[in-house]
Structures are given as structure tokens and as C-alpha cells.
Amino acid sequence: QVQVVESGGGLVKEGGSLRLYCTASGLRLSSTYVGWFRQAPGKEREGVSCTSRSGGEKYYADSVKDRFVIARDNAKNMLYLQMNSLKPEDTAMYYCAAGPKGVCLSPDYKYWGLGTQVTVSS
């Protein structure tokens, strides 16, 4: 049974930084593309960033480009999202996902975590 677990969310002031962490049991993250998604209240889940098996390809939503950095450590079975220059509009539940069924940034993945809340105050 595959279990994906996120951590690292919290409350931060505008302009601050947070680092999110993701790991999985029952699945080697190195075997698949992985991504970060977010969902704010009343909004659809959206792709934030995703990366290829080796980490050599990285994709970002326009809204986070140049502020967020995705990284993976396959030896540790970990995925990270470094979030800098955070804005109130970044407030959302952030999800880690593995095993895309289509486009990397599309929220159509086989495995999902339960999410970690990120709140950015102004």
C-alpha cells in the first residue's frame, strides 16, 4: 500500500519562506514524476511544480516561477518545495503527488498525500 506524506506547512508572514517535504512508503519516488499541487478554499486544485524522475526536468506554474524551487533526493526518497517571497495568495493546502496520468502539472495523479496547510499573512 502506497502512502504519501507531506510536512513543513505553517503560518508565515508575507515575504517569508517555507520548505515543504514529501516522502512515500510503498513507492520509490525515483520511479515516477512527482509534483506539488495546492488548493485554496473555493478554488480548484492547481499544479504548482513538478519534476521528472531524475530531477533534471522541472516545471512551474507562472504564479510561482522564480519564487519556488522543487527538488528531489532520490536516495532519501524525498521531494521538497522551497517557497520564497511568499504572498497571501499562496495560502492553500499543499499536496504532494506521484504517478501522473497525463501532463505533469495537471492534478491527475495516481497517489496523493493528505496535504499540509500553508498560510501567509499580510
PDB file of C-alpha atoms in Angstrom:
ATOM      1  CA  GLN A   1       0.000   0.000   0.000  1.00  0.00           C
ATOM      2  CA  VAL A   2       1.366   3.376  -1.017  1.00  0.00           C
ATOM      3  CA  GLN A   3       1.265   6.274   1.426  1.00  0.00           C
ATOM      4  CA  VAL A   4       2.398   9.782   0.545  1.00  0.00           C
ATOM      5  CA  VAL A   5       3.073  12.173   3.417  1.00  0.00           C
ATOM      6  CA  GLU A   6       3.698  15.918   3.332  1.00  0.00           C
ATOM      7  CA  SER A   7       5.049  18.129   6.086  1.00  0.00           C
ATOM      8  CA  GLY A   8       6.528  21.563   6.616  1.00  0.00           C
ATOM      9  CA  GLY A   9       3.498  23.773   6.260  1.00  0.00           C
ATOM     10  CA  GLY A  10       2.714  26.550   8.678  1.00  0.00           C
ATOM     11  CA  LEU A  11       1.952  30.210   9.197  1.00  0.00           C
ATOM     12  CA  VAL A  12       4.382  32.728   7.760  1.00  0.00           C
ATOM     13  CA  LYS A  13       4.344  36.461   7.103  1.00  0.00           C
ATOM     14  CA  GLU A  14       4.278  37.903   3.616  1.00  0.00           C
ATOM     15  CA  GLY A  15       7.761  37.836   2.122  1.00  0.00           C
ATOM     16  CA  GLY A  16       8.804  34.909   4.261  1.00  0.00           C
ATOM     17  CA  SER A  17       9.877  31.403   3.310  1.00  0.00           C
ATOM     18  CA  LEU A  18       8.807  27.851   3.997  1.00  0.00           C
ATOM     19  CA  ARG A  19      10.087  24.473   2.908  1.00  0.00           C
ATOM     20  CA  LEU A  20       7.719  21.608   2.280  1.00  0.00           C
ATOM     21  CA  TYR A  21       8.719  17.976   2.487  1.00  0.00           C
ATOM     22  CA  CYS A  22       7.238  14.873   0.927  1.00  0.00           C
ATOM     23  CA  THR A  23       8.064  11.231   1.298  1.00  0.00           C
ATOM     24  CA  ALA A  24       6.342   7.982   0.457  1.00  0.00           C
ATOM     25  CA  SER A  25       6.130   4.466   1.764  1.00  0.00           C
ATOM     26  CA  GLY A  26       5.494   1.580  -0.576  1.00  0.00           C
ATOM     27  CA  LEU A  27       6.747   3.604  -3.531  1.00  0.00           C
ATOM     28  CA  ARG A  28      10.135   4.677  -4.730  1.00  0.00           C
ATOM     29  CA  LEU A  29       9.618   8.298  -5.759  1.00  0.00           C
ATOM     30  CA  SER A  30      12.528   7.909  -8.155  1.00  0.00           C
ATOM     31  CA  SER A  31      10.358   5.652 -10.313  1.00  0.00           C
ATOM     32  CA  THR A  32       7.998   8.410 -11.356  1.00  0.00           C
ATOM     33  CA  TYR A  33       7.374  12.066 -11.938  1.00  0.00           C
ATOM     34  CA  VAL A  34       6.281  13.841  -8.769  1.00  0.00           C
ATOM     35  CA  GLY A  35       4.633  17.155  -8.152  1.00  0.00           C
ATOM     36  CA  TRP A  36       3.277  19.726  -5.761  1.00  0.00           C
ATOM     37  CA  PHE A  37      -0.255  20.984  -6.008  1.00  0.00           C
ATOM     38  CA  ARG A  38      -2.346  23.388  -3.975  1.00  0.00           C
ATOM     39  CA  GLN A  39      -5.968  24.118  -3.327  1.00  0.00           C
ATOM     40  CA  ALA A  40      -7.365  27.227  -1.732  1.00  0.00           C
ATOM     41  CA  PRO A  41     -10.887  27.330  -0.283  1.00  0.00           C
ATOM     42  CA  GLY A  42     -13.453  27.624  -3.038  1.00  0.00           C
ATOM     43  CA  LYS A  43     -10.895  27.076  -5.771  1.00  0.00           C
ATOM     44  CA  GLU A  44      -9.854  24.130  -7.876  1.00  0.00           C
ATOM     45  CA  ARG A  45      -6.693  22.220  -7.188  1.00  0.00           C
ATOM     46  CA  GLU A  46      -3.857  23.598  -9.289  1.00  0.00           C
ATOM     47  CA  GLY A  47      -0.399  22.476 -10.240  1.00  0.00           C
ATOM     48  CA  VAL A  48       2.443  24.325  -8.542  1.00  0.00           C
ATOM     49  CA  SER A  49       5.514  22.449  -9.660  1.00  0.00           C
ATOM     50  CA  CYS A  50       6.577  19.023 -10.855  1.00  0.00           C
ATOM     51  CA  THR A  51       9.772  17.242 -11.743  1.00  0.00           C
ATOM     52  CA  SER A  52      10.992  14.259 -13.705  1.00  0.00           C
ATOM     53  CA  ARG A  53      12.390  11.033 -12.294  1.00  0.00           C
ATOM     54  CA  SER A  54      15.943  12.303 -12.214  1.00  0.00           C
ATOM     55  CA  GLY A  55      15.001  15.852 -11.282  1.00  0.00           C
ATOM     56  CA  GLY A  56      16.548  17.136 -14.474  1.00  0.00           C
ATOM     57  CA  GLU A  57      13.253  18.496 -15.769  1.00  0.00           C
ATOM     58  CA  LYS A  58      11.346  20.943 -13.616  1.00  0.00           C
ATOM     59  CA  TYR A  59       8.123  22.741 -14.345  1.00  0.00           C
ATOM     60  CA  TYR A  60       6.464  25.607 -12.519  1.00  0.00           C
ATOM     61  CA  ALA A  61       3.183  27.427 -12.613  1.00  0.00           C
ATOM     62  CA  ASP A  62       3.635  31.001 -13.789  1.00  0.00           C
ATOM     63  CA  SER A  63       2.377  32.261 -10.441  1.00  0.00           C
ATOM     64  CA  VAL A  64       5.297  30.707  -8.550  1.00  0.00           C
ATOM     65  CA  LYS A  65       8.079  30.843 -11.104  1.00  0.00           C
ATOM     66  CA  ASP A  66      11.232  32.495  -9.732  1.00  0.00           C
ATOM     67  CA  ARG A  67       9.919  32.161  -6.160  1.00  0.00           C
ATOM     68  CA  PHE A  68       9.523  28.416  -5.617  1.00  0.00           C
ATOM     69  CA  VAL A  69      12.084  25.689  -6.213  1.00  0.00           C
ATOM     70  CA  ILE A  70      11.315  21.988  -6.474  1.00  0.00           C
ATOM     71  CA  ALA A  71      13.980  19.447  -5.637  1.00  0.00           C
ATOM     72  CA  ARG A  72      14.206  15.757  -5.018  1.00  0.00           C
ATOM     73  CA  ASP A  73      16.616  13.461  -3.204  1.00  0.00           C
ATOM     74  CA  ASN A  74      16.017  10.023  -4.639  1.00  0.00           C
ATOM     75  CA  ALA A  75      18.467   8.418  -2.240  1.00  0.00           C
ATOM     76  CA  LYS A  76      16.303   9.607   0.656  1.00  0.00           C
ATOM     77  CA  ASN A  77      13.010   9.100  -1.206  1.00  0.00           C
ATOM     78  CA  MET A  78      12.200  12.746  -0.592  1.00  0.00           C
ATOM     79  CA  LEU A  79      10.663  15.604  -2.525  1.00  0.00           C
ATOM     80  CA  TYR A  80      10.969  19.238  -1.459  1.00  0.00           C
ATOM     81  CA  LEU A  81       9.404  22.563  -2.291  1.00  0.00           C
ATOM     82  CA  GLN A  82      11.308  25.650  -1.225  1.00  0.00           C
ATOM     83  CA  MET A  83       8.912  28.572  -1.182  1.00  0.00           C
ATOM     84  CA  ASN A  84      10.350  32.068  -1.028  1.00  0.00           C
ATOM     85  CA  SER A  85       8.855  35.544  -1.184  1.00  0.00           C
ATOM     86  CA  LEU A  86       5.525  34.136  -0.098  1.00  0.00           C
ATOM     87  CA  LYS A  87       2.375  36.092  -0.789  1.00  0.00           C
ATOM     88  CA  PRO A  88      -1.066  35.925   0.835  1.00  0.00           C
ATOM     89  CA  GLU A  89      -2.391  34.417  -2.403  1.00  0.00           C
ATOM     90  CA  ASP A  90      -0.091  31.432  -1.842  1.00  0.00           C
ATOM     91  CA  THR A  91      -2.278  30.448   1.097  1.00  0.00           C
ATOM     92  CA  ALA A  92      -3.658  26.975   0.414  1.00  0.00           C
ATOM     93  CA  MET A  93      -3.466  23.325   1.281  1.00  0.00           C
ATOM     94  CA  TYR A  94      -0.412  21.933  -0.463  1.00  0.00           C
ATOM     95  CA  TYR A  95      -0.379  18.382  -1.722  1.00  0.00           C
ATOM     96  CA  CYS A  96       2.376  16.090  -2.887  1.00  0.00           C
ATOM     97  CA  ALA A  97       1.514  13.640  -5.644  1.00  0.00           C
ATOM     98  CA  ALA A  98       3.243  10.841  -7.514  1.00  0.00           C
ATOM     99  CA  GLY A  99       2.475   8.986 -10.703  1.00  0.00           C
ATOM    100  CA  PRO A 100       0.977  11.416 -13.209  1.00  0.00           C
ATOM    101  CA  LYS A 101      -1.646  10.067 -15.569  1.00  0.00           C
ATOM    102  CA  GLY A 102      -1.183  12.905 -18.022  1.00  0.00           C
ATOM    103  CA  VAL A 103       0.559  16.262 -18.110  1.00  0.00           C
ATOM    104  CA  CYS A 104       2.982  16.818 -15.267  1.00  0.00           C
ATOM    105  CA  LEU A 105       1.293  19.941 -13.867  1.00  0.00           C
ATOM    106  CA  SER A 106      -2.227  18.608 -14.275  1.00  0.00           C
ATOM    107  CA  PRO A 107      -3.728  17.388 -10.987  1.00  0.00           C
ATOM    108  CA  ASP A 108      -4.389  13.905 -12.316  1.00  0.00           C
ATOM    109  CA  TYR A 109      -2.069  11.657 -10.346  1.00  0.00           C
ATOM    110  CA  LYS A 110      -2.321   8.161  -9.003  1.00  0.00           C
ATOM    111  CA  TYR A 111      -1.033   8.791  -5.481  1.00  0.00           C
ATOM    112  CA  TRP A 112      -1.774  11.753  -3.216  1.00  0.00           C
ATOM    113  CA  GLY A 113      -0.885  12.855   0.259  1.00  0.00           C
ATOM    114  CA  LEU A 114      -3.375  14.394   2.666  1.00  0.00           C
ATOM    115  CA  GLY A 115      -1.817  17.825   2.382  1.00  0.00           C
ATOM    116  CA  THR A 116      -0.078  20.384   4.551  1.00  0.00           C
ATOM    117  CA  GLN A 117      -1.550  23.829   5.190  1.00  0.00           C
ATOM    118  CA  VAL A 118       0.367  26.944   4.215  1.00  0.00           C
ATOM    119  CA  THR A 119      -0.964  30.265   5.437  1.00  0.00           C
ATOM    120  CA  VAL A 120       0.649  33.555   4.501  1.00  0.00           C
ATOM    121  CA  SER A 121      -0.410  36.610   6.479  1.00  0.00           C
ATOM    122  CA  SER A 122      -0.224  40.151   5.122  1.00  0.00           C
TER     123      SER A 122
END
